[in-house]
Amino acid sequence: EIYYNDTEAKKYAGNSRIIEIQTAMSERAIELLNLPNHPCYILDIGCGSGLSGEVLSDQGHTWVGVDISASMLGVAVSREVEGDLFNHDMGQGLFFRAGTFDAAISISAVQWLCNQDQAHHNVQRRLRKFFQSLYKCLVRGGKAVIQFYPENGQQMEMISSAAMISGFSGGFVVDYPNSTKAKKYFLCLCAGSAEMNYTVPAAKGLDEK
Amino acid sequence: FFFFFFFSMRLLSANTIVCIVKGCTDNFPLQIVPTVVEQEETECNPEFITHIMHRVDYPALKRMSEDIGIHGLPDELPADLENNEQLIQLLHTALLDTHVQQGELACNKCGRKYPIAQGIPNMLLTENEV
Ligand SMILES: [Zn+2]
């Protein structure tokens, strides 16, 4: 299924409000990755028109983006983003060999895995495929920060438990939890053993309404 | 849509891809069958090249490079790569400045071909391949 056709993709990619929000969330997600102090190789899942990728490029990183929408990738190409782009459905499992990436980000994409008109077990199978393949393609100790808009607590639980079953440790960082508008969910994950003692970073805006 | 294609699949990402068709294992590397390849010169970041060379499968890189006409990579990487400016530049050219615009990635194990059109490989599987 393609979620953005050419017309929708153009509209979406040209909306300055969306661009601003997506860029800010990308910057926050990259901050939460807490990357080592050298240029990294990073995967962007659901890269869309390449907004997060541009933030990564600006910070000196090299990235690869995957997206299910060929139209969105077309927009990314027309914007001359610097990452390599692949047309792919993350629910089929990522196609990278083990230990490829230093880190991964995903902005407003993973909820698609739950939103489809598919049987419950199929959604769970796709989530599992996605997280298992993500775990595998990260270096040991590599981080993944996944921002998405959960529909409800059950969906949060379903997504995070698929991640934990796949070997990740971590949990949610909720920025501006008291604000209906600014509230953002980031699932912060570490592809490492429990001995690595990964603790999720602190949330922002805890006192703000 | 009308696009100019400046960037597309580079050899670095080609070096990371495996075939994910159900039941197909031990299939790395896929073979690049290029029809259009372009070179785009970018600034070399030696720090990134020495970092990423720990991950790159070097024999696969050498073979892919030769498949698309980039020669001169040594048979083996020297242990002190960080001191070899010339080789780092050559690796940069192979990994990051070489773009496959059209062609396909072919799995030598199961025969699956992943087409590359307008610089973007199509990795979508059909239902019975998952
Ligand atoms: Zn195969």
XYZ file of N, CA and C in Angstrom, chain A:
627
model
N 0.827 -1.204 0.000
C 0.000 0.000 0.000
C 0.860 1.252 0.000
N 0.478 2.212 -0.783
C 1.223 3.460 -0.860
C 0.396 4.532 -0.170
N 0.980 5.158 0.816
C 0.206 6.099 1.626
C 0.216 7.495 1.044
N 1.228 7.827 0.292
C 1.260 9.132 -0.348
C 1.421 8.942 -1.847
N 0.428 9.374 -2.607
C 0.604 9.383 -4.056
C 1.321 10.679 -4.444
N 1.551 10.872 -5.724
C 2.318 12.040 -6.160
C 1.723 13.358 -5.655
N 0.405 13.494 -5.783
C -0.242 14.748 -5.389
C -0.123 14.977 -3.891
N -0.442 13.933 -3.119
C -0.360 14.028 -1.663
C 1.069 14.302 -1.207
N 2.011 13.624 -1.833
C 3.420 13.779 -1.457
C 3.881 15.207 -1.683
N 3.471 15.784 -2.811
C 3.853 17.162 -3.130
C 3.271 18.125 -2.115
N 1.990 17.907 -1.791
C 1.295 18.767 -0.841
C 1.993 18.715 0.518
N 2.239 17.467 0.950
C 2.859 17.235 2.238
C 4.236 17.880 2.299
N 5.019 17.633 1.249
C 6.404 18.094 1.248
C 6.514 19.608 1.124
N 5.434 20.254 0.646
C 5.503 21.699 0.473
C 4.906 22.465 1.636
N 4.357 21.764 2.628
C 3.699 22.405 3.757
C 4.740 22.857 4.785
N 4.896 24.189 4.932
C 5.993 24.705 5.758
C 5.807 24.383 7.242
N 4.557 24.293 7.670
C 4.290 23.949 9.073
C 4.746 22.505 9.354
N 4.420 21.615 8.433
C 4.836 20.216 8.578
C 6.367 20.119 8.554
N 6.974 20.863 7.632
C 8.437 20.834 7.526
C 9.069 21.260 8.845
N 8.517 22.326 9.418
C 9.058 22.864 10.672
C 8.948 21.835 11.807
N 7.777 21.213 11.925
C 7.554 20.228 12.996
C 8.454 19.003 12.794
N 8.503 18.506 11.551
C 9.310 17.314 11.263
C 10.793 17.576 11.529
N 11.256 18.759 11.146
C 12.663 19.093 11.356
C 12.974 19.182 12.847
N 12.088 19.822 13.604
C 12.306 19.941 15.048
C 12.324 18.560 15.703
N 11.423 17.671 15.278
C 11.383 16.325 15.868
C 12.630 15.530 15.483
N 13.120 15.758 14.262
C 14.339 15.080 13.831
C 15.522 15.529 14.679
N 15.609 16.836 14.890
C 16.710 17.359 15.711
C 16.660 16.761 17.111
N 15.465 16.679 17.671
C 15.313 16.112 19.009
C 15.663 14.611 19.014
N 15.216 13.905 17.993
C 15.509 12.467 17.916
C 17.023 12.235 17.823
N 17.707 13.057 17.040
C 19.160 12.896 16.889
C 19.862 13.232 18.210
N 19.342 14.234 18.897
C 19.890 14.570 20.213
C 19.732 13.383 21.172
N 18.570 12.740 21.126
C 18.316 11.588 21.998
C 19.198 10.381 21.647
N 19.683 10.322 20.407
C 20.573 9.220 20.015
C 21.884 9.270 20.790
N 22.274 10.494 21.171
C 23.517 10.663 21.922
C 24.693 9.988 21.194
N 24.910 10.414 19.952
C 25.885 9.765 19.073
C 27.325 9.975 19.532
N 28.200 9.029 19.189
C 29.618 9.241 19.465
C 30.134 10.445 18.671
N 31.269 10.948 19.096
C 31.769 12.206 18.554
C 32.564 12.028 17.254
N 31.951 11.364 16.287
C 32.581 11.261 14.968
C 31.473 11.083 13.941
N 31.779 11.305 12.658
C 30.722 11.126 11.662
C 30.215 9.689 11.642
N 28.888 9.523 11.674
C 28.288 8.185 11.799
C 27.537 7.796 10.529
N 27.184 6.520 10.485
C 26.403 5.952 9.378
C 25.041 5.602 9.940
N 24.000 6.272 9.448
C 22.702 6.235 10.117
C 21.578 5.841 9.172
N 20.652 5.039 9.690
C 19.480 4.607 8.941
C 18.279 5.464 9.322
N 17.551 5.937 8.321
C 16.323 6.700 8.554
C 15.143 5.881 8.023
N 14.308 5.406 8.949
C 13.202 4.524 8.576
C 11.939 5.349 8.345
N 11.409 5.268 7.158
C 10.275 6.118 6.791
C 10.768 7.525 6.520
N 11.807 7.611 5.690
C 12.539 8.875 5.490
C 11.722 9.923 4.743
N 10.646 9.508 4.072
C 9.790 10.462 3.365
C 10.570 11.324 2.396
N 10.349 12.621 2.490
C 10.994 13.538 1.556
C 12.407 13.919 1.992
N 12.906 13.309 3.049
C 14.310 13.482 3.432
C 14.591 14.629 4.388
N 13.560 15.059 5.137
C 13.759 16.179 6.073
C 14.710 15.810 7.202
N 14.513 14.630 7.789
C 15.414 14.199 8.874
C 16.811 14.001 8.329
N 16.878 13.474 7.117
C 18.164 13.240 6.478
C 18.960 14.512 6.323
N 18.271 15.590 6.004
C 18.978 16.856 5.851
C 19.595 17.305 7.165
N 18.872 17.061 8.263
C 19.436 17.401 9.575
C 20.685 16.552 9.828
N 20.608 15.265 9.471
C 21.759 14.371 9.647
C 22.937 14.835 8.786
N 22.662 15.186 7.540
C 23.729 15.670 6.653
C 24.367 16.931 7.226
N 23.529 17.849 7.715
C 24.049 19.100 8.284
C 24.980 18.829 9.456
N 24.726 17.735 10.163
C 25.582 17.411 11.315
C 26.772 16.534 10.916
N 26.949 16.331 9.634
C 28.136 15.629 9.148
C 28.017 14.121 9.064
N 26.789 13.604 9.199
C 26.609 12.149 9.141
C 26.214 11.692 7.734
N 26.475 10.435 7.459
C 26.053 9.820 6.204
C 24.856 8.935 6.517
N 23.837 8.983 5.664
C 22.603 8.250 5.998
C 22.025 7.523 4.802
N 21.158 6.561 5.139
C 20.416 5.779 4.160
C 18.949 5.854 4.572
N 18.064 6.093 3.617
C 16.649 6.201 3.947
C 15.825 5.132 3.253
N 14.837 4.591 3.975
C 13.888 3.678 3.348
C 12.476 4.244 3.527
N 11.649 4.077 2.502
C 10.261 4.534 2.607
C 9.390 3.695 1.684
N 8.135 3.489 2.110
C 7.213 2.675 1.317
C 6.624 3.466 0.154
N 6.658 4.789 0.251
C 6.037 5.615 -0.781
C 7.048 6.064 -1.830
N 6.888 5.555 -3.035
C 7.769 5.958 -4.130
C 7.598 7.441 -4.427
N 6.387 7.956 -4.223
C 6.149 9.377 -4.472
C 6.945 10.258 -3.514
N 6.943 9.862 -2.230
C 7.718 10.634 -1.257
C 9.201 10.573 -1.583
N 9.670 9.413 -1.990
C 11.085 9.287 -2.361
C 11.388 10.165 -3.576
N 10.412 10.270 -4.475
C 10.571 11.149 -5.625
C 10.779 12.586 -5.192
N 10.013 13.004 -4.178
C 10.188 14.356 -3.650
C 11.581 14.505 -3.039
N 12.011 13.468 -2.310
C 13.357 13.503 -1.697
C 14.428 13.681 -2.775
N 14.280 12.938 -3.867
C 15.254 13.036 -4.958
C 15.244 14.445 -5.556
N 14.042 14.986 -5.743
C 13.952 16.314 -6.355
C 14.528 17.382 -5.435
N 14.529 17.102 -4.135
C 15.129 18.041 -3.186
C 16.641 17.819 -3.046
N 17.153 16.875 -3.812
C 18.590 16.602 -3.851
C 19.169 16.308 -2.469
N 18.491 15.446 -1.723
C 19.024 15.029 -0.429
C 20.268 14.166 -0.657
N 21.092 14.069 0.374
C 22.382 13.411 0.186
C 22.391 11.912 0.500
N 21.311 11.413 1.090
C 21.308 10.002 1.467
C 20.910 9.099 0.314
N 21.216 7.810 0.448
C 20.763 6.817 -0.516
C 19.347 6.410 -0.141
N 18.503 6.235 -1.137
C 17.085 5.987 -0.879
C 16.665 4.614 -1.390
N 15.818 3.956 -0.612
C 15.315 2.630 -1.000
C 13.811 2.592 -0.829
N 13.136 2.014 -1.803
C 11.699 1.820 -1.704
C 11.469 0.483 -0.992
N 10.904 0.560 0.203
C 10.801 -0.657 1.005
C 9.696 -0.530 2.050
N 9.155 -1.662 2.410
C 8.130 -1.743 3.444
C 8.786 -2.330 4.699
N 8.943 -1.500 5.723
C 9.671 -1.951 6.919
C 9.045 -3.186 7.568
N 7.738 -3.379 7.352
C 7.050 -4.542 7.919
C 7.458 -5.853 7.272
N 8.173 -5.767 6.155
C 8.708 -6.981 5.522
C 10.084 -7.335 6.070
N 10.599 -6.499 6.975
C 11.928 -6.723 7.550
C 12.977 -5.984 6.746
N 13.870 -5.281 7.441
C 14.902 -4.499 6.755
C 15.908 -5.433 6.092
N 16.550 -4.932 5.045
C 17.381 -5.787 4.184
C 18.871 -5.507 4.324
N 19.295 -5.040 5.500
C 20.715 -4.716 5.675
C 21.419 -5.808 6.465
N 22.689 -6.008 6.165
C 23.391 -7.068 6.880
C 23.735 -6.628 8.298
N 24.132 -7.589 9.095
C 24.307 -7.362 10.534
C 25.370 -6.304 10.805
N 25.076 -5.457 11.809
C 26.060 -4.492 12.274
C 26.412 -3.397 11.287
N 25.464 -3.016 10.439
C 25.755 -2.011 9.414
C 25.772 -0.578 9.963
N 24.771 -0.233 10.768
C 24.581 1.174 11.129
C 24.982 1.487 12.566
N 25.491 2.730 12.745
C 25.797 3.214 14.091
C 24.516 3.501 14.865
N 23.478 3.908 14.147
C 22.238 4.304 14.813
C 21.118 4.384 13.791
N 19.874 4.516 14.301
C 18.717 4.658 13.412
C 17.737 5.657 14.005
N 17.064 6.382 13.108
C 15.952 7.221 13.569
C 14.732 6.932 12.704
N 13.578 7.275 13.258
C 12.344 7.156 12.510
C 11.386 8.229 13.024
N 10.898 9.045 12.099
C 10.010 10.147 12.488
C 8.630 9.926 11.880
N 7.642 9.818 12.754
C 6.221 9.722 12.348
C 5.960 8.642 11.310
N 6.521 7.462 11.500
C 6.349 6.417 10.488
C 5.873 5.084 11.057
N 6.358 4.716 12.237
C 6.138 3.348 12.713
C 4.666 3.057 13.028
N 3.881 4.114 13.317
C 2.454 3.866 13.570
C 1.746 3.274 12.351
N 2.316 3.504 11.152
C 1.736 2.907 9.949
C 1.662 1.384 10.056
N 2.620 0.811 10.756
C 2.636 -0.649 10.886
C 1.391 -1.166 11.602
N 0.798 -0.303 12.422
C -0.386 -0.720 13.189
C -1.681 -0.312 12.510
N -1.594 0.663 11.644
C -2.808 1.283 11.112
C -3.450 0.567 9.951
N -2.818 -0.504 9.497
C -3.343 -1.101 8.290
C -4.528 -2.000 8.545
N -5.310 -2.156 7.505
C -6.491 -3.016 7.605
C -6.056 -4.467 7.542
N -5.342 -4.881 8.547
C -4.833 -6.248 8.524
C -5.173 -6.930 9.831
N -5.141 -8.218 9.766
C -5.455 -8.986 10.960
C -4.437 -8.678 12.059
N -4.888 -8.772 13.289
C -4.066 -8.457 14.447
C -2.743 -9.225 14.441
N -2.818 -10.521 14.161
C -1.589 -11.315 14.209
C -0.613 -10.876 13.129
N -1.161 -10.394 12.018
C -0.315 -9.920 10.944
C 0.426 -8.643 11.357
N -0.282 -7.745 12.048
C 0.346 -6.524 12.546
C 1.490 -6.889 13.496
N 1.234 -7.828 14.373
C 2.276 -8.229 15.320
C 3.464 -8.883 14.626
N 3.163 -9.668 13.608
C 4.237 -10.322 12.857
C 5.093 -9.275 12.145
N 4.448 -8.256 11.576
C 5.178 -7.208 10.871
C 6.014 -6.364 11.832
N 5.438 -6.072 12.997
C 6.201 -5.323 14.005
C 7.440 -6.109 14.422
N 7.246 -7.387 14.634
C 8.339 -8.257 15.067
C 9.426 -8.338 13.994
N 8.992 -8.498 12.750
C 9.935 -8.546 11.623
C 10.750 -7.269 11.560
N 10.057 -6.145 11.719
C 10.715 -4.858 11.646
C 11.756 -4.721 12.765
N 11.357 -4.964 14.006
C 12.279 -4.742 15.119
C 13.424 -5.753 15.137
N 13.136 -6.989 14.757
C 14.226 -7.979 14.707
C 15.277 -7.580 13.677
N 14.804 -7.129 12.514
C 15.759 -6.748 11.463
C 16.475 -5.458 11.816
N 15.793 -4.570 12.550
C 16.448 -3.325 12.988
C 17.548 -3.641 14.000
N 17.213 -4.504 14.941
C 18.209 -4.899 15.950
C 19.461 -5.460 15.279
N 19.223 -6.312 14.301
C 20.328 -6.985 13.631
C 21.225 -6.003 12.867
N 20.644 -5.021 12.202
C 21.464 -4.161 11.336
C 22.150 -3.026 12.089
N 21.917 -2.921 13.404
C 22.651 -1.930 14.199
C 23.905 -2.568 14.791
N 24.942 -1.748 15.002
C 26.105 -2.261 15.731
C 25.669 -2.555 17.166
N 26.388 -3.446 17.829
C 26.020 -3.733 19.221
C 26.218 -2.464 20.055
N 25.189 -2.123 20.806
C 25.197 -0.878 21.558
C 24.638 0.294 20.763
N 24.305 0.075 19.514
C 23.743 1.138 18.676
C 22.358 1.552 19.155
N 22.033 2.829 18.979
C 20.751 3.348 19.455
C 19.774 3.549 18.300
N 18.509 3.431 18.643
C 17.452 3.785 17.697
C 16.468 4.678 18.430
N 16.091 5.784 17.819
C 15.061 6.641 18.406
C 13.905 6.726 17.421
N 12.748 6.286 17.909
C 11.568 6.175 17.057
C 10.478 7.085 17.581
N 10.221 8.163 16.836
C 9.132 9.066 17.212
C 7.891 8.635 16.464
N 6.787 8.539 17.175
C 5.527 8.273 16.479
C 4.363 8.809 17.303
N 3.193 8.852 16.662
C 1.986 9.320 17.330
C 1.144 8.115 17.699
N 1.244 7.669 18.947
C 0.464 6.484 19.315
C -1.020 6.823 19.381
N -1.833 5.895 18.911
C -3.269 6.109 18.940
C -3.804 5.939 20.353
N -3.197 5.014 21.082
C -3.644 4.745 22.451
C -2.549 3.959 23.180
N -2.790 3.720 24.447
C -1.809 3.023 25.265
C -1.530 1.616 24.783
N -2.551 0.993 24.247
C -2.409 -0.379 23.771
C -1.428 -0.448 22.605
N -1.510 0.567 21.737
C -0.598 0.607 20.596
C 0.846 0.842 21.051
N 1.012 1.730 22.050
C 2.352 1.971 22.605
C 2.936 0.677 23.146
N 2.091 -0.040 23.858
C 2.495 -1.293 24.479
C 2.862 -2.342 23.420
N 2.062 -2.378 22.361
C 2.293 -3.358 21.308
C 3.626 -3.079 20.602
N 3.890 -1.802 20.327
C 5.119 -1.441 19.624
C 6.342 -1.641 20.526
N 6.246 -1.164 21.771
C 7.433 -1.288 22.628
C 7.703 -2.745 22.996
N 6.645 -3.548 23.162
C 6.922 -4.947 23.518
C 7.528 -5.711 22.334
N 7.131 -5.347 21.110
C 7.780 -5.968 19.935
C 9.269 -5.629 19.919
N 9.608 -4.405 20.322
C 11.021 -3.995 20.371
C 11.782 -4.785 21.439
N 11.173 -4.933 22.611
C 11.850 -5.617 23.724
C 12.041 -7.115 23.413
N 11.011 -7.733 22.833
C 11.118 -9.145 22.459
C 12.250 -9.349 21.459
N 12.504 -8.320 20.637
C 13.552 -8.421 19.621
C 14.951 -8.177 20.184
N 15.051 -7.874 21.474
C 16.360 -7.756 22.096
C 16.731 -6.351 22.542
N 15.929 -5.379 22.167
C 16.246 -4.007 22.560
C 15.989 -3.794 24.043
N 16.742 -2.827 24.610
C 16.349 -2.303 25.904
C 16.032 -0.830 25.723
N 15.294 -0.255 26.661
C 14.939 1.155 26.542
C 13.501 1.405 26.906
N 12.976 2.502 26.442
C 11.597 2.860 26.754
C 11.247 4.216 26.186
N 10.086 4.717 26.604
C 9.590 5.971 26.039
C 10.151 7.199 26.750
N 10.475 8.223 25.951
C 10.718 9.564 26.463
C 9.536 10.395 25.977
N 8.826 11.017 26.898
C 7.674 11.836 26.513
C 7.982 13.296 26.826
N 8.220 14.068 25.770
C 8.495 15.496 25.937
C 7.182 16.266 26.094
N 7.213 17.299 26.907
C 6.037 18.157 27.148
C 4.787 17.328 27.427
N 4.857 16.450 28.423
C 3.737 15.513 28.656
C 2.430 16.208 29.050
N 2.536 17.460 29.535
C 1.307 18.130 29.978
C 0.684 19.018 28.911
N 1.308 19.059 27.772
C 0.789 19.906 26.710
C 0.149 19.054 25.619
N -1.094 19.363 25.264
C -1.749 18.582 24.213
C -1.068 18.811 22.866
N -0.580 20.039 22.639
C 0.000 20.371 21.338
C 1.447 19.922 21.203
N 2.242 20.145 22.241
C 3.694 19.923 22.122
C 4.114 18.518 22.527
N 3.201 17.742 23.111
C 3.535 16.409 23.608
C 4.064 15.519 22.478
N 5.235 14.901 22.727
C 5.832 14.037 21.696
C 6.363 12.752 22.332
N 6.152 11.652 21.638
C 6.614 10.346 22.125
C 7.840 9.883 21.332
N 8.892 9.553 22.050
C 10.076 8.986 21.421
C 10.385 7.649 22.085
N 10.351 6.598 21.313
C 10.765 5.298 21.843
C 12.286 5.211 21.658
N 13.013 5.220 22.786
C 14.481 5.252 22.732
C 15.016 3.855 23.032
N 15.744 3.289 22.078
C 16.148 1.891 22.170
C 17.658 1.729 22.051
N 18.161 0.691 22.701
C 19.577 0.350 22.584
C 19.692 -1.116 22.174
N 20.431 -1.356 21.099
C 20.620 -2.724 20.600
C 21.806 -3.351 21.310
N 21.625 -3.627 22.578
C 22.729 -4.208 23.325
C 22.216 -5.115 24.411
N 23.132 -5.754 25.081
C 22.740 -6.654 26.149
C 22.331 -5.854 27.384
N 21.650 -6.513 28.275
C 21.192 -5.855 29.496
C 22.363 -5.310 30.316
N 23.540 -5.950 30.160
C 24.711 -5.499 30.929
C 25.162 -4.102 30.523
N 24.709 -3.655 29.355
C 25.097 -2.321 28.927
C 24.406 -1.241 29.764
N 23.398 -1.640 30.521
C 22.712 -0.726 31.421
C 22.260 0.562 30.761
N 21.583 0.422 29.657
C 21.078 1.606 28.960
C 19.950 2.236 29.753
N 20.062 3.527 30.005
C 18.936 4.240 30.594
C 18.462 5.292 29.603
N 17.179 5.421 29.453
C 16.653 6.374 28.477
C 16.965 7.798 28.929
N 17.201 8.702 27.962
C 17.513 10.089 28.313
C 16.326 10.778 28.996
N 16.614 11.939 29.589
C 15.569 12.687 30.286
C 14.640 13.370 29.287
N 13.362 13.468 29.653
C 12.390 14.166 28.805
C 12.540 15.674 28.979
N 11.975 16.401 28.038
C 11.996 17.862 28.098
C 10.607 18.376 28.451
N 10.579 19.575 29.032
C 9.310 20.283 29.224
C 8.371 19.645 30.223
N 8.941 19.023 31.266
C 8.097 18.332 32.242
C 7.204 19.298 33.030
N 7.666 20.551 33.182
C 6.906 21.512 33.990
C 6.007 22.412 33.155
N 6.098 22.267 31.846
C 5.354 23.200 30.994
C 3.988 22.668 30.617
N 3.080 23.618 30.459
C 1.717 23.263 30.049
C 1.556 23.514 28.562
